[in-house]
Coordinates of C-alpha atoms (C1' of nucleotides) and ligand atoms in Angstrom, one line a residue:
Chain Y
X3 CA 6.0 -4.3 -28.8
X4 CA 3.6 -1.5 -27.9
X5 CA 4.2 2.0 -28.6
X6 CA 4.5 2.6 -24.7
X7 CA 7.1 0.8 -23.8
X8 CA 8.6 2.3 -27.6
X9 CA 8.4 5.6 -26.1
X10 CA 9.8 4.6 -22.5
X11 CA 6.6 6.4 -20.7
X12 CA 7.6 5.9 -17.4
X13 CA 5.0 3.0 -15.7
X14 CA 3.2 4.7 -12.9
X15 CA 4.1 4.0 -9.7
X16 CA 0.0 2.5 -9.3
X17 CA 0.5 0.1 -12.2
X18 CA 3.7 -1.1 -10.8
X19 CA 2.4 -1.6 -7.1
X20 CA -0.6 -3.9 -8.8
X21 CA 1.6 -6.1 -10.5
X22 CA 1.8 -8.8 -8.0
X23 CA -1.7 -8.7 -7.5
X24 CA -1.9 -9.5 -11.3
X25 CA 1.1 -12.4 -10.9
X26 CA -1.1 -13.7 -7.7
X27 CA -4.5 -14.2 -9.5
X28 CA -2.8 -15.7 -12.9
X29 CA -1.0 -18.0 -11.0
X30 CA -4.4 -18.9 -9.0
X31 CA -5.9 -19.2 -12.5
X32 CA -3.1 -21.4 -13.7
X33 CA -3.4 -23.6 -10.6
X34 CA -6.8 -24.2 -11.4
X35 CA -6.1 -25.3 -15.4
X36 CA -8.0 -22.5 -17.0
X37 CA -6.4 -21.8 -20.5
X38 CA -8.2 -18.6 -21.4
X39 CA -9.0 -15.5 -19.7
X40 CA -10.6 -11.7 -21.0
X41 CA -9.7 -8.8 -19.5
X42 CA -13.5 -8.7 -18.8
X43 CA -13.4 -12.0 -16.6
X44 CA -9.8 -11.6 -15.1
X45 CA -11.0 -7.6 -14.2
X46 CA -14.1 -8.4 -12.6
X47 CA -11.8 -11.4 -10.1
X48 CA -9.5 -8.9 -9.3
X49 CA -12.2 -5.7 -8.7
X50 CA -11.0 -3.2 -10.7
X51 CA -11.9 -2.7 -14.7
X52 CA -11.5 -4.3 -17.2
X53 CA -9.6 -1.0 -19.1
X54 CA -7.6 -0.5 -16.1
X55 CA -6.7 -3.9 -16.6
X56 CA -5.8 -3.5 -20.2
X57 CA -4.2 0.0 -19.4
X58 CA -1.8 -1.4 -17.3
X59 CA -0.5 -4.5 -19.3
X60 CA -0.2 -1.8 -22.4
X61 CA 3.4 -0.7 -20.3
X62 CA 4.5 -3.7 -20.7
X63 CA 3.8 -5.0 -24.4
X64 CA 0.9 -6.7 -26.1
X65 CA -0.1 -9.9 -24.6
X66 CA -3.7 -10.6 -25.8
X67 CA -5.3 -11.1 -29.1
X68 CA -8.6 -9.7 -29.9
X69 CA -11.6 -11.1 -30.2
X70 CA -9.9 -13.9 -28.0
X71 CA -8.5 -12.9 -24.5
X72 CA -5.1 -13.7 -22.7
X73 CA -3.8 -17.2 -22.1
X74 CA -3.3 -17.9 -19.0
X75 CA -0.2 -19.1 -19.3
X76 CA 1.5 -16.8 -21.5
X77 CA 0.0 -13.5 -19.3
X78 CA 1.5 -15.3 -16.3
X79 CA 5.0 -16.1 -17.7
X80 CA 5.5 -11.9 -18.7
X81 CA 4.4 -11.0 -15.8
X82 CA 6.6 -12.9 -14.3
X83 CA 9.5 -11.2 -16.1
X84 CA 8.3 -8.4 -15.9
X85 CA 8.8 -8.7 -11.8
X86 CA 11.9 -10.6 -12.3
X87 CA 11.0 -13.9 -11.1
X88 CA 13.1 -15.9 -13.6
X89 CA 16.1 -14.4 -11.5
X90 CA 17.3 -16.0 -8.3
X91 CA 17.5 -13.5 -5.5
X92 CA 19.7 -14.2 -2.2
X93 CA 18.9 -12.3 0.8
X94 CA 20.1 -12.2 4.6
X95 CA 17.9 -12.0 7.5
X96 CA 18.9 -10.2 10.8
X97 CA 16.3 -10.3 13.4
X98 CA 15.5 -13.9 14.4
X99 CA 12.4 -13.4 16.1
X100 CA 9.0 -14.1 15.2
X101 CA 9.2 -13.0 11.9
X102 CA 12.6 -13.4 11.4
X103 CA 11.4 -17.2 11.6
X104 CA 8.0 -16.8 9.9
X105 CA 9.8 -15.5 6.8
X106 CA 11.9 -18.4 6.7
X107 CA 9.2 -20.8 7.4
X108 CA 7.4 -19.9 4.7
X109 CA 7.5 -21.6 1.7
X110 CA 5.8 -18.9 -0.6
X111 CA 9.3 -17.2 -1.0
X112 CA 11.6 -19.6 -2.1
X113 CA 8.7 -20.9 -4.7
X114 CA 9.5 -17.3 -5.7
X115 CA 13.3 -17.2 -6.4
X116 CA 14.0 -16.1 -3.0
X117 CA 17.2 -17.9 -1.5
X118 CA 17.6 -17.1 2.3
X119 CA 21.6 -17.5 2.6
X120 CA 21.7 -16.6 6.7
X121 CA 19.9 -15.4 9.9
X122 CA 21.3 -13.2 12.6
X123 CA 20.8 -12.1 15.8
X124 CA 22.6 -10.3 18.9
X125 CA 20.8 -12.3 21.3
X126 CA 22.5 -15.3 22.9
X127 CA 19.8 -17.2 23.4
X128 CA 19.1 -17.3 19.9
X129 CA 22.8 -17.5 18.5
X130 CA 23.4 -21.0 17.7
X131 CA 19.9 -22.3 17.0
X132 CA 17.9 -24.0 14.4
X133 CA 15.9 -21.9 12.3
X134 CA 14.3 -24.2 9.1
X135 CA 17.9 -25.4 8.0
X136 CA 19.9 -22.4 8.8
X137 CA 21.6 -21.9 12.2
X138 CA 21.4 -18.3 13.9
X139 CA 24.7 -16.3 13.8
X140 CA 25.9 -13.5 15.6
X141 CA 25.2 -10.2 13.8
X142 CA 28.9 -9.2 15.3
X143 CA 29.6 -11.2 12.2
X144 CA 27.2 -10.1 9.9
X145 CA 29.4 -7.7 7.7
X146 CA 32.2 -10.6 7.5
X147 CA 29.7 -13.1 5.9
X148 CA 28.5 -10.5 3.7
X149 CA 31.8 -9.6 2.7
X150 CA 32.7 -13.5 2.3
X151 CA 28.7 -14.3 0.3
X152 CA 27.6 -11.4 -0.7
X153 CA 23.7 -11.1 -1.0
X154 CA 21.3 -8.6 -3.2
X155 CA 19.1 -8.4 -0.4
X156 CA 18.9 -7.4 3.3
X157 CA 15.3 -8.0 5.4
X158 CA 15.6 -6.1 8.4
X159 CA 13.3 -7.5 11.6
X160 CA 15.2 -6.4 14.1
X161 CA 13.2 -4.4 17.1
X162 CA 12.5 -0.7 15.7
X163 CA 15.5 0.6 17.9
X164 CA 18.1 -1.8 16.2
X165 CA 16.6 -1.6 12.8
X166 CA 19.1 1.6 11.8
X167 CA 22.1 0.8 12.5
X168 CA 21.6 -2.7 11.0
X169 CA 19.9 -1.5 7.4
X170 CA 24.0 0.8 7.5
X171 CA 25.5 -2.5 8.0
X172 CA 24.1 -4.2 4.9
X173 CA 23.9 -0.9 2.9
X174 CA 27.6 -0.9 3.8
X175 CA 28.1 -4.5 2.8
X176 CA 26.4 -3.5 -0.5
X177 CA 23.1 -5.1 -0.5
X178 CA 21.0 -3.6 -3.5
X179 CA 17.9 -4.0 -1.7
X180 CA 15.8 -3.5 1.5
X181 CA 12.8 -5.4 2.8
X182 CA 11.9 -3.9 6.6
X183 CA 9.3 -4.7 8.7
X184 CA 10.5 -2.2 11.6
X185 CA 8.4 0.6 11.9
X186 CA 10.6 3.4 11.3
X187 CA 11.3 5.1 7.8
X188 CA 14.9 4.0 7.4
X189 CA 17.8 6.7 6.2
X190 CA 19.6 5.1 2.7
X191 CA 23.6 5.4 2.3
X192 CA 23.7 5.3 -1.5
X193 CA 20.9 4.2 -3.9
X194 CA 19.9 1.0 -2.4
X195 CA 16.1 0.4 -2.6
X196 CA 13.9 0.0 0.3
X197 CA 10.8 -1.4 0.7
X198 CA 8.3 -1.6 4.1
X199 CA 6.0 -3.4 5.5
X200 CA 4.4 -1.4 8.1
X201 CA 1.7 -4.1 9.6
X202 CA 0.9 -1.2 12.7
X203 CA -0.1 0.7 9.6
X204 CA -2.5 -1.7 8.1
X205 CA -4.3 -1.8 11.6
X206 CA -4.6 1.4 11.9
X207 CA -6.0 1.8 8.3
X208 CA -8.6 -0.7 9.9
X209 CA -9.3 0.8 13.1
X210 CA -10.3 4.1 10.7
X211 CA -12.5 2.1 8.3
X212 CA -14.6 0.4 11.0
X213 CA -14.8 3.9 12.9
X214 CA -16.1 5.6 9.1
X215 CA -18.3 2.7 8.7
X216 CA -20.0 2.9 12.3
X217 CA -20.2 7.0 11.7
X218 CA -22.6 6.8 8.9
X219 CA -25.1 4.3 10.6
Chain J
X3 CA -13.8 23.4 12.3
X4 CA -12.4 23.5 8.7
X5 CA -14.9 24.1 5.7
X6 CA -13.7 21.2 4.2
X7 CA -15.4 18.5 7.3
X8 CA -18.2 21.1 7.4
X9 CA -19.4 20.4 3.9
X10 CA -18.3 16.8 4.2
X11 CA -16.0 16.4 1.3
X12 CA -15.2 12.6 1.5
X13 CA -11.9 11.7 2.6
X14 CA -9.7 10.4 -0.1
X15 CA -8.0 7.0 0.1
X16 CA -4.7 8.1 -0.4
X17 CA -5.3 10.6 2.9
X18 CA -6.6 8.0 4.9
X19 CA -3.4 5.7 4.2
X20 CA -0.9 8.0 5.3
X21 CA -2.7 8.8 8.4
X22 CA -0.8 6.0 10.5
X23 CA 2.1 7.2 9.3
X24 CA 1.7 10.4 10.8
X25 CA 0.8 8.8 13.3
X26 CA 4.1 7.2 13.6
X27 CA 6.2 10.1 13.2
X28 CA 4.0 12.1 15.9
X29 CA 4.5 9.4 18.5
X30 CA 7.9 9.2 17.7
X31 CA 8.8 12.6 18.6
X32 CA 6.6 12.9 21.4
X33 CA 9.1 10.4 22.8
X34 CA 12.2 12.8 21.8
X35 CA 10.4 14.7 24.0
X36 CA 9.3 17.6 21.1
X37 CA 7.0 20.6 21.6
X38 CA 6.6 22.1 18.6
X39 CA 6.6 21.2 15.2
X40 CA 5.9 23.0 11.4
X41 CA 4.8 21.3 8.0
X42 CA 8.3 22.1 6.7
X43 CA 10.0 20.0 9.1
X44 CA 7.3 17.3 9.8
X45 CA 7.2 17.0 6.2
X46 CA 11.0 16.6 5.4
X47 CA 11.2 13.7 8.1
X48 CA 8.5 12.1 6.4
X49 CA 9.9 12.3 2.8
X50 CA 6.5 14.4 1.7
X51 CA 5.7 18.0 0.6
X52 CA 5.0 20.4 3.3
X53 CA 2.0 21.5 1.5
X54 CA 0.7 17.7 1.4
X55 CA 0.7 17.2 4.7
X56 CA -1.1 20.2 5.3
X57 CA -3.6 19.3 2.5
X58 CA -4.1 16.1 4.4
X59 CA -4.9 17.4 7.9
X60 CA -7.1 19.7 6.5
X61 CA -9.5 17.2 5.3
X62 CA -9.7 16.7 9.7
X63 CA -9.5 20.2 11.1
X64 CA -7.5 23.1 12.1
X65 CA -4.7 21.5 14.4
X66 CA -2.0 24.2 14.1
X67 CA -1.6 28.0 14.3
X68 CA -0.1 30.2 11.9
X69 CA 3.5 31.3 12.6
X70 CA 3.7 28.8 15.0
X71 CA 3.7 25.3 13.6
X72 CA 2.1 23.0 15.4
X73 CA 2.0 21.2 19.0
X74 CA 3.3 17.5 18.8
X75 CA 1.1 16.3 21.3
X76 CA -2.2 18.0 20.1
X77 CA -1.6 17.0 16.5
X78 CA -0.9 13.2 17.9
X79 CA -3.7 13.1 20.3
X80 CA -5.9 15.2 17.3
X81 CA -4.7 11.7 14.8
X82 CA -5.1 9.4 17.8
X83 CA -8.3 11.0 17.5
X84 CA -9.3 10.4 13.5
X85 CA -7.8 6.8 13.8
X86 CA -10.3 6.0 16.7
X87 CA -7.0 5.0 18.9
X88 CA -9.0 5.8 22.0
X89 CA -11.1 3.0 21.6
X90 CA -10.3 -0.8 22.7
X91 CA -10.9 -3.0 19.7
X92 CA -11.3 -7.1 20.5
X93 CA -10.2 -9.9 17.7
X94 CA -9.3 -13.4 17.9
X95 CA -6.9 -14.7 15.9
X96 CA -7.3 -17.8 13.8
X97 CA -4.0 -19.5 12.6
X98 CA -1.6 -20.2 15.4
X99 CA 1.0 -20.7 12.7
X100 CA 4.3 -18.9 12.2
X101 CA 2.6 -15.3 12.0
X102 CA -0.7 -15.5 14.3
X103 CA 1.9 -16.3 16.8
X104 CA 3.8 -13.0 15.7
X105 CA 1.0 -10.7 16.4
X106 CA 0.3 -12.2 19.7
X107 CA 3.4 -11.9 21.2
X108 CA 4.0 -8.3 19.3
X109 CA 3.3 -5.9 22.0
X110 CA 3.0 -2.7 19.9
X111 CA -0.9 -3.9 19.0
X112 CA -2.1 -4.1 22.8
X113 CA -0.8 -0.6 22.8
X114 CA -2.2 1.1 20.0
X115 CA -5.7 -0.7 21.9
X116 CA -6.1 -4.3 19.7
X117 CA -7.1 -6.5 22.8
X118 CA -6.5 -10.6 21.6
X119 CA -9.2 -12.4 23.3
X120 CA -8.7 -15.6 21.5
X121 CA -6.3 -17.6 19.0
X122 CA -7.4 -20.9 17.0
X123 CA -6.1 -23.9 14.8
X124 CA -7.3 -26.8 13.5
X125 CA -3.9 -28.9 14.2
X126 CA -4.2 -31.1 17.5
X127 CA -0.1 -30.5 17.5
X128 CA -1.1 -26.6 18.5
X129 CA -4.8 -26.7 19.8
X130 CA -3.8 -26.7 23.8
X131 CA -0.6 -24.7 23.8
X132 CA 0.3 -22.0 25.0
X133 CA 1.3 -18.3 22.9
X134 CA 1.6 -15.7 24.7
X135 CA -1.5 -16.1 27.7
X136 CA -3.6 -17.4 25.3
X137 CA -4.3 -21.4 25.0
X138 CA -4.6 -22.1 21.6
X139 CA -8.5 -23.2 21.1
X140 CA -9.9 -25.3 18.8
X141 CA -11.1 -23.9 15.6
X142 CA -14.2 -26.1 15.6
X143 CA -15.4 -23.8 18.9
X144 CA -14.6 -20.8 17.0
X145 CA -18.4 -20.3 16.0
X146 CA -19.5 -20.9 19.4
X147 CA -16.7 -18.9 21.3
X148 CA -17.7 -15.6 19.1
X149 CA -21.6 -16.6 19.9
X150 CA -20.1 -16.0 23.7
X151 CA -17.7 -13.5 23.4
X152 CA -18.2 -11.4 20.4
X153 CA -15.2 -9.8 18.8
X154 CA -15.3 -6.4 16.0
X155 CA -12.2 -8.3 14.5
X156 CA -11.3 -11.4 13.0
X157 CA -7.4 -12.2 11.7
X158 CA -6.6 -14.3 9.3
X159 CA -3.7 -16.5 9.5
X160 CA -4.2 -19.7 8.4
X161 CA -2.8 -21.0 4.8
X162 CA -4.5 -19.4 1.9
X163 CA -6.8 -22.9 1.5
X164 CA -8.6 -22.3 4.7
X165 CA -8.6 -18.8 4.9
X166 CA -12.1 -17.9 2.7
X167 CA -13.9 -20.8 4.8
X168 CA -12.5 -19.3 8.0
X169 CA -13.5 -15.7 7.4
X170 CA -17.1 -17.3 6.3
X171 CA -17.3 -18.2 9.6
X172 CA -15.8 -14.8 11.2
X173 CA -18.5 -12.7 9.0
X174 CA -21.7 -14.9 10.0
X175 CA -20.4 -14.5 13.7
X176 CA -20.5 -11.0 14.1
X177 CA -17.2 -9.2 13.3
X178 CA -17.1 -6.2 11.6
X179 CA -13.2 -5.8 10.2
X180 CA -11.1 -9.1 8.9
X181 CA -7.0 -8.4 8.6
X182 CA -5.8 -10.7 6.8
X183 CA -2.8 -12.2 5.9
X184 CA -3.6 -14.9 3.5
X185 CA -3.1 -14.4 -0.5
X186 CA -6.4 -13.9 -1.2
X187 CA -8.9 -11.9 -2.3
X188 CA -12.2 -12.6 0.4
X189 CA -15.0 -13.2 -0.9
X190 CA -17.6 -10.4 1.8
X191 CA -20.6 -11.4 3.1
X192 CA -22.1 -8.4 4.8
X193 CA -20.6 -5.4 5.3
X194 CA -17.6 -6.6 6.9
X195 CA -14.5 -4.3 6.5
X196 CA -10.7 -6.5 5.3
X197 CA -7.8 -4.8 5.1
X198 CA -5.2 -7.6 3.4
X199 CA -1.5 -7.5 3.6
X200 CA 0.0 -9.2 1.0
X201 CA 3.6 -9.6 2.2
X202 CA 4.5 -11.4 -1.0
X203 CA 2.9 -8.5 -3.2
X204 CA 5.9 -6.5 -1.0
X205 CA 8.4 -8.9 -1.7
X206 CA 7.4 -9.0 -5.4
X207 CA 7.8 -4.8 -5.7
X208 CA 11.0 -4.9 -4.3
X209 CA 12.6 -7.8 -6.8
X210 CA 10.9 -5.2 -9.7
X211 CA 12.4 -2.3 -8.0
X212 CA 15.8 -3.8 -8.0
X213 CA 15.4 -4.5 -11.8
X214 CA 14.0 -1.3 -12.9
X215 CA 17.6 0.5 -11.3
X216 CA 19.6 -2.2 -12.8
X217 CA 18.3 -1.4 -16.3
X218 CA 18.9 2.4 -16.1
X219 CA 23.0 1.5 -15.7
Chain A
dT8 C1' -17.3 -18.3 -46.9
dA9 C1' -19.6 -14.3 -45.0
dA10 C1' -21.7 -12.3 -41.1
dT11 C1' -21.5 -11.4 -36.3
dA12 C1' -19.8 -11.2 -31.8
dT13 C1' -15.7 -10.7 -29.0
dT14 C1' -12.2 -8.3 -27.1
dC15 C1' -7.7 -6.1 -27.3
dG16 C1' -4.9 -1.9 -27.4
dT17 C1' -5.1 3.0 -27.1
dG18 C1' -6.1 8.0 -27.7
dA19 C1' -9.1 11.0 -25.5
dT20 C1' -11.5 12.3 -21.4
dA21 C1' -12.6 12.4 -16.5
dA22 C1' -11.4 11.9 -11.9
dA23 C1' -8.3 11.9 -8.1
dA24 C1' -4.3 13.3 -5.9
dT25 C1' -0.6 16.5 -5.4
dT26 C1' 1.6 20.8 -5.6
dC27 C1' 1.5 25.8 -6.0
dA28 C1' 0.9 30.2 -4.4
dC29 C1' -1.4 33.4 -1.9
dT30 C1' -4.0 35.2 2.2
dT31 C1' -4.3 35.5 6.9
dA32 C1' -2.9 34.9 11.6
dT33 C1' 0.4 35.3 15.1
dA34 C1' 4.9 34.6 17.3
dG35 C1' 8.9 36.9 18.4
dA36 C1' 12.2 40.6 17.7
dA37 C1' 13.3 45.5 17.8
Chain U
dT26 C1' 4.0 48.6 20.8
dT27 C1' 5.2 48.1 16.0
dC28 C1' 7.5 45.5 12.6
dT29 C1' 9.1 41.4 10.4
dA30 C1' 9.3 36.6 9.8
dT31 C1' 7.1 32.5 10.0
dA32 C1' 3.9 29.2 8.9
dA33 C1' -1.1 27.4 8.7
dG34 C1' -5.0 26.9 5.8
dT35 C1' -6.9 26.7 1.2
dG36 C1' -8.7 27.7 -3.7
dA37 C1' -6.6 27.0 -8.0
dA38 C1' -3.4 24.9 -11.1
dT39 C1' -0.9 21.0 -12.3
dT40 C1' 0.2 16.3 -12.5
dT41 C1' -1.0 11.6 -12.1
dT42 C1' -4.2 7.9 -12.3
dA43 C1' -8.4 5.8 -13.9
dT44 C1' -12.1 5.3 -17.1
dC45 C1' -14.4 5.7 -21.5
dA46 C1' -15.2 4.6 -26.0
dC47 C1' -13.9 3.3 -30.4
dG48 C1' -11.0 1.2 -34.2
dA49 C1' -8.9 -2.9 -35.6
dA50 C1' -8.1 -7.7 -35.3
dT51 C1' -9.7 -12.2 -34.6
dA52 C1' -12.8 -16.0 -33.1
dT53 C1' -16.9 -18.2 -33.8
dT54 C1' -21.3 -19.1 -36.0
dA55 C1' -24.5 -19.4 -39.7
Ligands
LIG10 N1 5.4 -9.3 15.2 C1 4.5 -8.4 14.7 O1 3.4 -8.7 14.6 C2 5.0 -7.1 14.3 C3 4.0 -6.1 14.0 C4 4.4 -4.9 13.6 C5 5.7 -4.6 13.4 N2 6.7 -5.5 13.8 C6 8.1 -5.1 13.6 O2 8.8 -6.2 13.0 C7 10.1 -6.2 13.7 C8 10.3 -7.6 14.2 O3 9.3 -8.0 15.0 P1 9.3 -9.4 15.8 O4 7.9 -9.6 16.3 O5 9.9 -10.4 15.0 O6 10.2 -9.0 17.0 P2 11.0 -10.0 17.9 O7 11.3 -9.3 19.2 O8 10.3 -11.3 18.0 O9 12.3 -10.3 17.2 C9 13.4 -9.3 17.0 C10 14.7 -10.1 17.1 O10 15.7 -9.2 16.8 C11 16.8 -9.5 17.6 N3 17.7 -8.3 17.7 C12 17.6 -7.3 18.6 N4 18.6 -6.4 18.3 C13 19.3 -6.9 17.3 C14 20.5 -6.5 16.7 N5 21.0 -5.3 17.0 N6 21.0 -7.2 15.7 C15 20.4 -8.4 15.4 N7 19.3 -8.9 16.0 C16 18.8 -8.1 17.0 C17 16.2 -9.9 18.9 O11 17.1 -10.7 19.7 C18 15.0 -10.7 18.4 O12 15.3 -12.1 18.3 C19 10.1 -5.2 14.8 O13 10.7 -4.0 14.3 C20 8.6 -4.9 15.0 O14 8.4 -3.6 15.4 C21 6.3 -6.8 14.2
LIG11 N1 5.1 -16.5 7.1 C1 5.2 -15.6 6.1 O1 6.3 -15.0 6.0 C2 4.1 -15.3 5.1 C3 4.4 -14.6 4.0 C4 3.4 -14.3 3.1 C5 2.1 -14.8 3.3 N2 1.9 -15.4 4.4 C6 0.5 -15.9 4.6 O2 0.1 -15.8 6.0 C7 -0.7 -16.9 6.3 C8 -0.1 -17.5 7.6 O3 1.2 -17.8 7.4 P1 2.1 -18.6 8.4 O4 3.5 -18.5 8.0 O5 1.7 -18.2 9.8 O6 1.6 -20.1 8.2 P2 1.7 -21.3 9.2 O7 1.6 -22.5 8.4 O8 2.9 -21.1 10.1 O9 0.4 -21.2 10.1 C9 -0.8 -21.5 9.6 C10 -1.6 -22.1 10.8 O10 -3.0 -22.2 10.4 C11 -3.4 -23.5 10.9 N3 -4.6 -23.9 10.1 C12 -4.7 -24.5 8.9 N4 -5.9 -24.7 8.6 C13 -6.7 -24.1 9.5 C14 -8.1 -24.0 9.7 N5 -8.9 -24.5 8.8 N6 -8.5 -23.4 10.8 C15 -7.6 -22.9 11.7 N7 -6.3 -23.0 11.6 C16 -5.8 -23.6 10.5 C17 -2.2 -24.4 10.8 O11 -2.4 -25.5 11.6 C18 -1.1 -23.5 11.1 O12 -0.9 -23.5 12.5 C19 -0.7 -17.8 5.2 O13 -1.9 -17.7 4.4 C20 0.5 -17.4 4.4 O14 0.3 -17.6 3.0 C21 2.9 -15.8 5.4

DNA sequence: TAATATTCGTGATAAAATTCACTTATAGAA
DNA sequence: TTCTATAAGTGAATTTTATCACGAATATTA
């Protein structure tokens, strides 16, 4: 064990937020057979350096040997507990529109210990329908299947205005966690854990780097 | 003008990523129909330091007055401003999957100025229908469409095995900013701007996030 | 087997980002 | 009109993050 995690130095919030950037490229790596990996190779793949690298994994423990490198494998699997992913993770979705579905679609997720248990909605229209192998409920019912199957995790795609009120529902039904896509910093009830995806955001971040980019021509 | 644009201090990263979410909150109360506005209280909605935020517009300008605060609507039209929100920006979209049909039918892009002028697949199930007003085109014409109608962005939504051939093709035609959403690191060719979002990495922070609390009980 | 080249892990240093704390301006009250 | 409270803007200090550079361990070659 390194003398880091010995000490329990808090891992910066940087180091933690690259993490699945490390997960994604070993598994790529993995995919593609290769055994062996430096810090030097692996770095230069991922664009940052190779003592950045090195820095980072020193949180965790030691998972190289010197003079050799990282196996692939080995770096891959701690990573992977280091996120968690030997857990299974249930979740509820309430929102089913277009991401609702695409999250459910996807096949990414469950590869990742992600078990989608039920999808809700208010609208009629969607109530009752086939979405992958789950069928919509009514969100009316929402805290009663939570209370009946609890999950650890709520993922809130509701429209911005309904995104509130739903994130208290499942904070109230004691989900742990909070994965929202509506665009609106959510309040918590207790110390449940949330995490956004603002995709406006990102375009905007874009909009500004193609505007810095044209201003120094 | 402030000193700090005057002597050109480059804007840090960390600025520039938070600017949308001022954004955000700005055009949030200009709907609540607020005039007025200080660091203290703009800053406690967002969960930052009042002293950040003014850090951060500084970097832009003097937007405020002292003993005042500031005006909601200059400050938004003054970030509009930074983020280049009064321009229209064109992209086609190529991936007329789950999420390319998301961002079409999401009508907060069109209004932040992201005008969709095309969306393509390679599957003959989806090449010729319809998502939103757009007829799903087939990728093969992609080259020759942009040749015809140039675009300053390409999105990325195919599966992560087509995506670096895809943006290849969106580089050598012309556009000069790729969002994608395909877990991937692009390979550039040019001096194209891509801004990623890695909705697994999200997914991934949250599963260690729920971990990290559980060990500290 | 000995010599040499790699490459990790980490303490020290540098750079970047955030917060502090103070000056100045001005709004609003007396 | 004067006084007081508020609050922006900013240089400096602090904290956080990233990089450097070197010692120690190991692989590989001669
Ligand atoms: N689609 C995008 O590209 C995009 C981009 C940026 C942000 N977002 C955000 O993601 C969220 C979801 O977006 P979307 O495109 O899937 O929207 P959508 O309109 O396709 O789906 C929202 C669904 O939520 C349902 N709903 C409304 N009120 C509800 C309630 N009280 N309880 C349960 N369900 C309710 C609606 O019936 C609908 O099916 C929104 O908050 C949106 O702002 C989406
Ligand atoms: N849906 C999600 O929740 C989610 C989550 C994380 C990442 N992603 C990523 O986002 C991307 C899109 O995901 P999705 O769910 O929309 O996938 P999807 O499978 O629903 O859609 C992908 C579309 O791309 C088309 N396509 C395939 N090859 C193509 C090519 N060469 N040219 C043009 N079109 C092509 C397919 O026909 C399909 O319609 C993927 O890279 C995926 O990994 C999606």
């Amino acid at each position: 064990m390194s003398a880091k995690t010995d000490k329990m130095v808090t891992v910066p919030k940087a180091v933690i937020n690259r993490l699945p950037m490390y997960h994604r490229f070993l598994y790529q790596l993995l995919l593609e057979g290769k055994e062996k990996i430096s810090s030097q190779e692996l770095s230069q793949l991922m664009r940052i350096t190779s003592s950045q690298l090195r820095q980072d994994l020193s949180y965790f423990g030691e998972f190289g040997q010197q003079g050799y490198g990282y196996r692939v494998e080995t770096l891959y699997q701690a990573i992977s507990g280091i996120l968690g992913l030997e857990k299974q993770y249930t979740a509820v979705i309430v929102g089913a529109g277009n991401i609702g579905r695409a999250i459910v679609n996807y096949p990414g997720f469950s590869r990742r210990g992600l078990k989608i248990t039920g999808i809700f909605d208010n609208n009629p229209k969607n109530i009752g329908s086939q979405v992958g192998n789950l069928t919509v409920m009514d969100v009316e019912h929402l805290a009663d299947f939570l209370k009946k199957y609890p999950v650890q995790i709520g993922i809130v795609s509701t429209p911005v205005q309904a995104a509130q009120k739903v994130a208290y529902i499942l904070m109230k039904s004691g989900v742990r966690g909070i994965w929202n896509f509506a665009p609106i910093m959510l309040e918590k009830n207790g110390d449940v854990v949330v995490e956004d995806i603002h995709l406006g955001d990102s375009l905007l971040t874009l909009f500004y780097r193609l505007n810095e980019k044209e201003g120094k021509n």
